[in-house]
PDB file of C-alpha atoms and ligand atoms in Angstrom:
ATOM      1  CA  UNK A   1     -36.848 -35.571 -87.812  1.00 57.00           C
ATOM      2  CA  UNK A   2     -40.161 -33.867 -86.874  1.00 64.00           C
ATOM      3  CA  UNK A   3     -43.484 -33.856 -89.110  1.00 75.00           C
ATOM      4  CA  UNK A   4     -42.597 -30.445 -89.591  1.00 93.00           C
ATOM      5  CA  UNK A   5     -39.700 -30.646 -92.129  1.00 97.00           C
ATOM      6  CA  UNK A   6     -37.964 -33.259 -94.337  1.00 98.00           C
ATOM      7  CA  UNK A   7     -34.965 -33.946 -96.111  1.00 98.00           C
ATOM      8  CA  UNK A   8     -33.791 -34.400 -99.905  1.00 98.00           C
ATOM      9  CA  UNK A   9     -31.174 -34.611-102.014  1.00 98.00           C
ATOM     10  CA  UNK A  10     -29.618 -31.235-103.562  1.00 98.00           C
ATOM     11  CA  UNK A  11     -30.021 -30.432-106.897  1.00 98.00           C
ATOM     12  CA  UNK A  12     -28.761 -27.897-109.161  1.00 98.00           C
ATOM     13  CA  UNK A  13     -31.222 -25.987-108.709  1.00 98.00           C
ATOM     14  CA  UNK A  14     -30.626 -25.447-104.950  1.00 98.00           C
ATOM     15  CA  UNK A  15     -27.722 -23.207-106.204  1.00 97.00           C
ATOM     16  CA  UNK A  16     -29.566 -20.112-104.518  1.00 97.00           C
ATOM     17  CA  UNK A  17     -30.617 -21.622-101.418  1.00 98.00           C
ATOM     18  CA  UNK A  18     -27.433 -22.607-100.785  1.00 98.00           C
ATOM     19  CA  UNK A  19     -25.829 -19.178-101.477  1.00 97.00           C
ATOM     20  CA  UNK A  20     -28.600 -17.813 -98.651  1.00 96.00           C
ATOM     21  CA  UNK A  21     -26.759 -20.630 -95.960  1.00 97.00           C
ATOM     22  CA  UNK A  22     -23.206 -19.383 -97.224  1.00 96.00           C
ATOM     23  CA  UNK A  23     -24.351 -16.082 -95.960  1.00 95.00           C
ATOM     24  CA  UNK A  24     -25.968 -17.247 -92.780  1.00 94.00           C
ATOM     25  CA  UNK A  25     -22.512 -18.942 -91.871  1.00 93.00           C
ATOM     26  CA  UNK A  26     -20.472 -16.195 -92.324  1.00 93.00           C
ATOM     27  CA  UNK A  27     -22.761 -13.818 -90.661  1.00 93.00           C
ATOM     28  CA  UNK A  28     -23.305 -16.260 -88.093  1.00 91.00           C
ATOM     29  CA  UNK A  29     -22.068 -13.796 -85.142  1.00 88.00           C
ATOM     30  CA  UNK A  30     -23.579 -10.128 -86.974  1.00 76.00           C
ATOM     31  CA  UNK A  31     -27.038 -11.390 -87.548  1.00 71.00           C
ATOM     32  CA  UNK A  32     -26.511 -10.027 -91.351  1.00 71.00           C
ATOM     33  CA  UNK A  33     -24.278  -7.561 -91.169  1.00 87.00           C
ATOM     34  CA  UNK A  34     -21.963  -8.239 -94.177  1.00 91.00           C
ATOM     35  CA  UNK A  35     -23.945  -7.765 -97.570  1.00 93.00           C
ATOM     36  CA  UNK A  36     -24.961 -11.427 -99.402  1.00 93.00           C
ATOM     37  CA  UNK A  37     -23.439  -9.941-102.641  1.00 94.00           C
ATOM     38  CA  UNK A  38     -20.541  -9.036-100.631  1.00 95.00           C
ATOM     39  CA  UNK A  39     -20.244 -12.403 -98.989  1.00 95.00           C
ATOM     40  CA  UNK A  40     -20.915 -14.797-102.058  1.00 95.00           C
ATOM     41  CA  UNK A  41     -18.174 -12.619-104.617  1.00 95.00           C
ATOM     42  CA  UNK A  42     -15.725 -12.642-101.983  1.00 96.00           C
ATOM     43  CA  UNK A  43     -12.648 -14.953-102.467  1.00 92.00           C
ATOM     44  CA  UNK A  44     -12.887 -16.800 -99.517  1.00 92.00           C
ATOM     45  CA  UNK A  45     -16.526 -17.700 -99.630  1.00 95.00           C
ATOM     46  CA  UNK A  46     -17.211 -17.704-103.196  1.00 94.00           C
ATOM     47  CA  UNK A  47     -15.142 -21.730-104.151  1.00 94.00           C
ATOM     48  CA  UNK A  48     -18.039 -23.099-101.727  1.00 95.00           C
ATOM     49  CA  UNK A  49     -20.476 -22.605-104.351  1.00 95.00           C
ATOM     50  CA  UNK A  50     -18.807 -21.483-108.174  1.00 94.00           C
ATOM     51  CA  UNK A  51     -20.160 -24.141-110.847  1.00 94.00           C
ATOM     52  CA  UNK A  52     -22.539 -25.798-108.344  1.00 97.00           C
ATOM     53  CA  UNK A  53     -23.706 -28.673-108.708  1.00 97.00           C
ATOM     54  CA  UNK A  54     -20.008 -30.506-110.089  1.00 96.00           C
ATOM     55  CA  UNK A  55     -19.897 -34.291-110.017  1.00 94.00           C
ATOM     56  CA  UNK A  56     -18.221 -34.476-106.862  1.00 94.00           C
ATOM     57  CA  UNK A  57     -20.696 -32.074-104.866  1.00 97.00           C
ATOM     58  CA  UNK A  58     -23.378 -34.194-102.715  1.00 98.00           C
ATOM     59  CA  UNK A  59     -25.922 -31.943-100.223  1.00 98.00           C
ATOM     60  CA  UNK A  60     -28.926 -32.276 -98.467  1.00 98.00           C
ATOM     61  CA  UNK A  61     -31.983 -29.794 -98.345  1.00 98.00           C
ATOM     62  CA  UNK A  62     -34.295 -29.501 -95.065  1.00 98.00           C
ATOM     63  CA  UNK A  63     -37.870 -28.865 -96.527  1.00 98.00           C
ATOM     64  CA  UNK A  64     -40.748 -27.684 -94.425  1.00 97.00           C
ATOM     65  CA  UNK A  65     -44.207 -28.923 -95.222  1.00 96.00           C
ATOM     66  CA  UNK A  66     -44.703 -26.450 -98.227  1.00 96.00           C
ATOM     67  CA  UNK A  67     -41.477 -27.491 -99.787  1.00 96.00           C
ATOM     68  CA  UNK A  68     -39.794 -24.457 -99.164  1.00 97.00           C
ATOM     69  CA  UNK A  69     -36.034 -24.990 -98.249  1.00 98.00           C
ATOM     70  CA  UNK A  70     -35.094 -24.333 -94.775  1.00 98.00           C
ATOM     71  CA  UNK A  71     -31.590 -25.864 -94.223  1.00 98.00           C
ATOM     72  CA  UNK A  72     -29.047 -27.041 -96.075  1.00 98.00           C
ATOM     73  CA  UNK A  73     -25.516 -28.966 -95.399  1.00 98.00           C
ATOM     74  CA  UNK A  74     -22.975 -29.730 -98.432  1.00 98.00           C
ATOM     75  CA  UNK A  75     -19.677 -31.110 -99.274  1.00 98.00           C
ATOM     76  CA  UNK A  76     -17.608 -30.463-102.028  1.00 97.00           C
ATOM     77  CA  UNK A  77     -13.761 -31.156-103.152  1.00 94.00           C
ATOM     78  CA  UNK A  78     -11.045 -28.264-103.031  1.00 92.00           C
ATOM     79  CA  UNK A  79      -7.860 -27.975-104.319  1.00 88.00           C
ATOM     80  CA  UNK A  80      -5.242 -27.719-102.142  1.00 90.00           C
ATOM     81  CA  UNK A  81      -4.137 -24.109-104.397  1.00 90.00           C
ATOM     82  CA  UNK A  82      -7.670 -22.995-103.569  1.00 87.00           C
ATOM     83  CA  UNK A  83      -7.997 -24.473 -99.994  1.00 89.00           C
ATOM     84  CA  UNK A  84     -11.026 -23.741 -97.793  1.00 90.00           C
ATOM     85  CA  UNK A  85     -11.288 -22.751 -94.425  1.00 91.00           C
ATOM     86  CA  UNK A  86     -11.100 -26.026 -93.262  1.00 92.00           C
ATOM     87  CA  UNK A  87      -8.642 -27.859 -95.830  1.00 92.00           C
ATOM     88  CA  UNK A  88      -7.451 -30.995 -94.639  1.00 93.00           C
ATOM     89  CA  UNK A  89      -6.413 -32.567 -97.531  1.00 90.00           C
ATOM     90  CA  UNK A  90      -7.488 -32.755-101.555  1.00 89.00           C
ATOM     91  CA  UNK A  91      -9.173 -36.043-101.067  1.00 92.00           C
ATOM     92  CA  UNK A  92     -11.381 -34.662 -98.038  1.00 96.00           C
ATOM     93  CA  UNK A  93     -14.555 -32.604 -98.697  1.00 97.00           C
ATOM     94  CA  UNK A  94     -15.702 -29.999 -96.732  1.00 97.00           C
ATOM     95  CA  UNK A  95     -18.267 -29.400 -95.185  1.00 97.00           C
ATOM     96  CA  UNK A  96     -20.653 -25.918 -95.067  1.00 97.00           C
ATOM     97  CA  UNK A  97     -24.186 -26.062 -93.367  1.00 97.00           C
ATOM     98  CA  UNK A  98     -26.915 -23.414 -92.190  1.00 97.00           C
ATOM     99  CA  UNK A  99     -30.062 -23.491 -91.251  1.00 97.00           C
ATOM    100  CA  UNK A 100     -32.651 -20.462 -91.737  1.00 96.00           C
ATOM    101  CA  UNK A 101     -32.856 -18.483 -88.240  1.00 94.00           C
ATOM    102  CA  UNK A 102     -36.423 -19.145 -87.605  1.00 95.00           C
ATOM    103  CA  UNK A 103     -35.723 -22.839 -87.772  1.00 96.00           C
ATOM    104  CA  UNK A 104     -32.557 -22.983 -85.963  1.00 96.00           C
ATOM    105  CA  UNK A 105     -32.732 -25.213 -82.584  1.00 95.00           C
ATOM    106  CA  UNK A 106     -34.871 -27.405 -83.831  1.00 96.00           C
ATOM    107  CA  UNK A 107     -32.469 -30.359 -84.529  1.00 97.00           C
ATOM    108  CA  UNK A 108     -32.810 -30.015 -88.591  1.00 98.00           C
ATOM    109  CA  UNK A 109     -28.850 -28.814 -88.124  1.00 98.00           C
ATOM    110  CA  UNK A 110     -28.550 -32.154 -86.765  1.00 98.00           C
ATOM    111  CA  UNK A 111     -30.546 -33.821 -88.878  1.00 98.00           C
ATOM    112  CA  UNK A 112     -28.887 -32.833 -92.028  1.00 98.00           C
ATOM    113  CA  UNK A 113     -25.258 -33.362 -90.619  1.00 98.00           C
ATOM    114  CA  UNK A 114     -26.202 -36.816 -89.895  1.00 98.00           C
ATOM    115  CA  UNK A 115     -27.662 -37.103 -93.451  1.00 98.00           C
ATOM    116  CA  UNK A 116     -24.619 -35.694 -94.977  1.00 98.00           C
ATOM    117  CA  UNK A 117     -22.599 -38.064 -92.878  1.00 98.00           C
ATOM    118  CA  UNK A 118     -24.116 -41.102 -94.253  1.00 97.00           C
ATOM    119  CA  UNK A 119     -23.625 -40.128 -97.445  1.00 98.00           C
ATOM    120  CA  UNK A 120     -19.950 -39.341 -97.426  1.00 98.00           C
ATOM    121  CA  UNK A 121     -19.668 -43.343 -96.504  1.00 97.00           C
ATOM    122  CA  UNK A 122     -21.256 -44.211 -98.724  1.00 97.00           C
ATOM    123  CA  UNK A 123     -19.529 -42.404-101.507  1.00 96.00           C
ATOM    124  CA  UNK A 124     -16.394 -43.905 -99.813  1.00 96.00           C
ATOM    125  CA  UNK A 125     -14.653 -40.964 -98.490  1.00 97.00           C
ATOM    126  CA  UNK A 126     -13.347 -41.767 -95.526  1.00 97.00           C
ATOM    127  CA  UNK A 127     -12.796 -37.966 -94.161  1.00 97.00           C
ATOM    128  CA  UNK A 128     -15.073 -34.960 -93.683  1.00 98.00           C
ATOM    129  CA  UNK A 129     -13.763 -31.744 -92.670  1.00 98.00           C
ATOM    130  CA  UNK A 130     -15.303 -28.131 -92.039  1.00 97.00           C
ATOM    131  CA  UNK A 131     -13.917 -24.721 -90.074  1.00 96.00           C
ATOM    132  CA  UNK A 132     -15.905 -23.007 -87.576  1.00 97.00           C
ATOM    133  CA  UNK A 133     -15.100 -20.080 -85.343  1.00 95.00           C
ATOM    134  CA  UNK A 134     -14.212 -21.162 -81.769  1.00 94.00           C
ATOM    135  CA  UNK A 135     -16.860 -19.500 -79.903  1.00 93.00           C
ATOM    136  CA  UNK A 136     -19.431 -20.391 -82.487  1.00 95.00           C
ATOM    137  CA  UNK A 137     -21.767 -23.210 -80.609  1.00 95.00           C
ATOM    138  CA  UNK A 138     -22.057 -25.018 -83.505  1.00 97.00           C
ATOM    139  CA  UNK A 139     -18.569 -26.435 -82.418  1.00 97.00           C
ATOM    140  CA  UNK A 140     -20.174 -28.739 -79.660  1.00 97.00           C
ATOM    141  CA  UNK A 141     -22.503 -29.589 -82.268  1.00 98.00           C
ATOM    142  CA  UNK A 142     -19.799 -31.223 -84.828  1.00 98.00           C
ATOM    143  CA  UNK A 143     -18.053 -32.682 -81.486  1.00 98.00           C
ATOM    144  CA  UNK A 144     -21.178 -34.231 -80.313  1.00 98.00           C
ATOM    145  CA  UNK A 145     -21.472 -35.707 -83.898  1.00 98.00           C
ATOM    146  CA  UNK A 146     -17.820 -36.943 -83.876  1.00 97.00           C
ATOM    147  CA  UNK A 147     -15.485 -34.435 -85.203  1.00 98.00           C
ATOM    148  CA  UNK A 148     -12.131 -34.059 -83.684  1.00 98.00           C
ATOM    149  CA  UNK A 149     -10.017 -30.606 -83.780  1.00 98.00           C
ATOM    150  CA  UNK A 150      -7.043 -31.218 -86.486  1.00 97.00           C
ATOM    151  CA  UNK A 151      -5.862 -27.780 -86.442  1.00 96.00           C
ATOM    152  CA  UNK A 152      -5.962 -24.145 -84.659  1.00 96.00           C
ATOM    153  CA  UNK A 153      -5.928 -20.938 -85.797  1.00 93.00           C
ATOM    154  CA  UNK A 154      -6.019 -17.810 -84.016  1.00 93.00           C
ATOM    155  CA  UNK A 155      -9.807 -18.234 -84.233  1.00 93.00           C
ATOM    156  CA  UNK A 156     -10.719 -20.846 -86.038  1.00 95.00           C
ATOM    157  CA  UNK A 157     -10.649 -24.781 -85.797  1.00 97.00           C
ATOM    158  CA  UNK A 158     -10.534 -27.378 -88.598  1.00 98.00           C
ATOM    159  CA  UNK A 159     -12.525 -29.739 -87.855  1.00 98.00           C
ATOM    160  CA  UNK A 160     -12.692 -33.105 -89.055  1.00 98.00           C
ATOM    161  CA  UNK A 161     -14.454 -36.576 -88.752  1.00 98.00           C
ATOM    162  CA  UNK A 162     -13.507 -39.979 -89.684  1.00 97.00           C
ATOM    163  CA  UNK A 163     -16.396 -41.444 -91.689  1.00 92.00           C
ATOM    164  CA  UNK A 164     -15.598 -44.910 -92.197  1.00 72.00           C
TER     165      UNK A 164
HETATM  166  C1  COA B 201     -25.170 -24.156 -86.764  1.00 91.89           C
HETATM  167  C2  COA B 201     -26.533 -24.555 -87.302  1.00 91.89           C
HETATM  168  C3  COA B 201     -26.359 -25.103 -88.723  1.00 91.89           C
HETATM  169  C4  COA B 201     -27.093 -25.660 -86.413  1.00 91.89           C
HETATM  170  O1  COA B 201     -28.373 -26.007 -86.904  1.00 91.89           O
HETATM  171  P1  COA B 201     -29.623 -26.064 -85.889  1.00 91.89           P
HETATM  172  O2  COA B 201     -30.752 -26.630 -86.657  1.00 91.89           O
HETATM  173  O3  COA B 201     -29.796 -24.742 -85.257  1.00 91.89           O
HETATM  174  O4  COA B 201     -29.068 -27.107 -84.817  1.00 91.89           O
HETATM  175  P2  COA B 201     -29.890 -28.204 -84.029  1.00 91.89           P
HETATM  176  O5  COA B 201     -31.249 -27.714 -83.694  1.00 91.89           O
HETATM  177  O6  COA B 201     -29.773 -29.508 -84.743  1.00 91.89           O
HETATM  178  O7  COA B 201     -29.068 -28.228 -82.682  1.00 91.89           O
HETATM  179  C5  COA B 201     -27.843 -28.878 -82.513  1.00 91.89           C
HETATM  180  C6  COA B 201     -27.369 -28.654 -81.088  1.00 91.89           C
HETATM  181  O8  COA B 201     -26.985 -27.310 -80.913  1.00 91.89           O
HETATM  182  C7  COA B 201     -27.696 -26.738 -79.799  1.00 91.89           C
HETATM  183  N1  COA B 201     -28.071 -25.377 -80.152  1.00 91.89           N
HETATM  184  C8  COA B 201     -28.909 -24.989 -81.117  1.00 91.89           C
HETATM  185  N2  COA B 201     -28.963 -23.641 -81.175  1.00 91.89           N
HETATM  186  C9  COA B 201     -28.137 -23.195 -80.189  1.00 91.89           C
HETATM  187  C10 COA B 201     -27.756 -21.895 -79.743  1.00 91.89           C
HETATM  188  N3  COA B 201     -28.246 -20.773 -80.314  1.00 91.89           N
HETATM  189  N4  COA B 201     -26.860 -21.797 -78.751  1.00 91.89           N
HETATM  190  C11 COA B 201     -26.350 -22.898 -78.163  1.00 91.89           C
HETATM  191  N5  COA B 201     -26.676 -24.168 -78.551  1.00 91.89           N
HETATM  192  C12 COA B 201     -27.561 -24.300 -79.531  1.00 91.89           C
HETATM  193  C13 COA B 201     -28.920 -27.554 -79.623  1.00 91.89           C
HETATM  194  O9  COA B 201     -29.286 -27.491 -78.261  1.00 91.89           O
HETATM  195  C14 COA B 201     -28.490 -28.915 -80.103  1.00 91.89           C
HETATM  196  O10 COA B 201     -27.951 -29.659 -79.077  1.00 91.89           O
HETATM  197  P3  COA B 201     -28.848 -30.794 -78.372  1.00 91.89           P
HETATM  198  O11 COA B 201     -29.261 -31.727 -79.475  1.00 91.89           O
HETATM  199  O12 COA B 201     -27.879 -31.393 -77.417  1.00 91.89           O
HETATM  200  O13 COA B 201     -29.990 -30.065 -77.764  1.00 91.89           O
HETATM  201  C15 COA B 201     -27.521 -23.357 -87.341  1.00 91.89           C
HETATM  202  O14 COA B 201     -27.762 -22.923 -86.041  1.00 91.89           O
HETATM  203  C16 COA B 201     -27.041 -22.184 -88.179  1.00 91.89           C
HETATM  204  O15 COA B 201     -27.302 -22.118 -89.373  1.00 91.89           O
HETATM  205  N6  COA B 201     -26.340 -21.215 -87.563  1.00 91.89           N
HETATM  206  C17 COA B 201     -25.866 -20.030 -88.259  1.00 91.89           C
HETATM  207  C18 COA B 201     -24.831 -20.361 -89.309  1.00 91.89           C
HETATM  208  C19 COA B 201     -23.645 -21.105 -88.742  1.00 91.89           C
HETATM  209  O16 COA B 201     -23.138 -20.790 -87.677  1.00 91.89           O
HETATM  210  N7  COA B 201     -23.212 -22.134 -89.476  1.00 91.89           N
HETATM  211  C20 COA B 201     -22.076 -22.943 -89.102  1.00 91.89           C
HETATM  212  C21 COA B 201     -20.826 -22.297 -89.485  1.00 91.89           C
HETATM  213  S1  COA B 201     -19.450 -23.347 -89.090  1.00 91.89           S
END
């Protein structure tokens, strides 16, 4: 971690913010393209967020020095008739992260996986698992951090790491 930023606990509040990373994540490859109203009522993207913050939810905010958010990486349960992306069973979390664009490369990503990590143990789950495009980069990021490929789709990888 740098002087620069810092790291807290999600709250409630941090519903918002975290419907900004949802939107950086899937527009990770247009830059924006797809509409954040679009993005956040659409089926597929909308059960990483609806009823934030439920008991079972745990995330981590990246502050800069002003307090504004800048990153953010969160877990939370799905059922296995509502599956995520990157389902890998309806006692593992998964896993959605994004970092603002002028922050990105700057290891917060890294930071707040790391965070996140260490607080999956200790909330005793002993999986983590997420979905990311194949040629997204942020692949050799989870792999660097310890997640293994589980499954394959035609362009898409579940992802997932063994926490304890
Ligand atoms: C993926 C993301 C969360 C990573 O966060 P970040 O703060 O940019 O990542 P970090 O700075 O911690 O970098 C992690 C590693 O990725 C590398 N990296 C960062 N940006 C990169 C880029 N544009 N291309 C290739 N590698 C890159 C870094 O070099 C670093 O590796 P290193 O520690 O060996 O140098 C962030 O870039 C992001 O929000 N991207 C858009 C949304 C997205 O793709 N989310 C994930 C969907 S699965």
């Amino acid at each position: 971690m740098s002087d620069a930023y810092s790291i807290r606990p999600a709250v409630q509040a941090d519903g918002s913010f975290l419907g900004d990373m949802v939107v950086e994540a899937a527009n990770w490859r247009s830059g924006g393209a797809r509409a954040r109203h679009e993005i956040l009522t659409s089926v597929e993207h909308r059960r990483y967020l609806a009823g934030w913050m439920r008991p079972a939810d745990a995330g981590f905010i990246a502050v800069d020095s002003g307090g504004q958010p800048i990153g953010a990486a969160w877990y939370r349960m799905l059922a296995q008739d509502d599956p995520g992306f990157g389902f890998a069973g309806t006692a593992v979390p998964e896993l959605i992260i994004g970092v603002q664009p002028i922050w990105r490369a700057h290891g917060v990503g890294r930071t707040l996986l790391r965070r996140l990590l260490v607080h999956a143990g200790e909330q005793g789950h002993a999986r983590i698992s997420l979905s990311v495009e194949r040629d997204n980069f942020a692949r050799s990021l989870y792999r660097s951090e310890g997640f293994l490929v589980t499954d394959s789709g035609p362009a898409r990888d579940t992802m997932v790491h063994r926490v304890s």
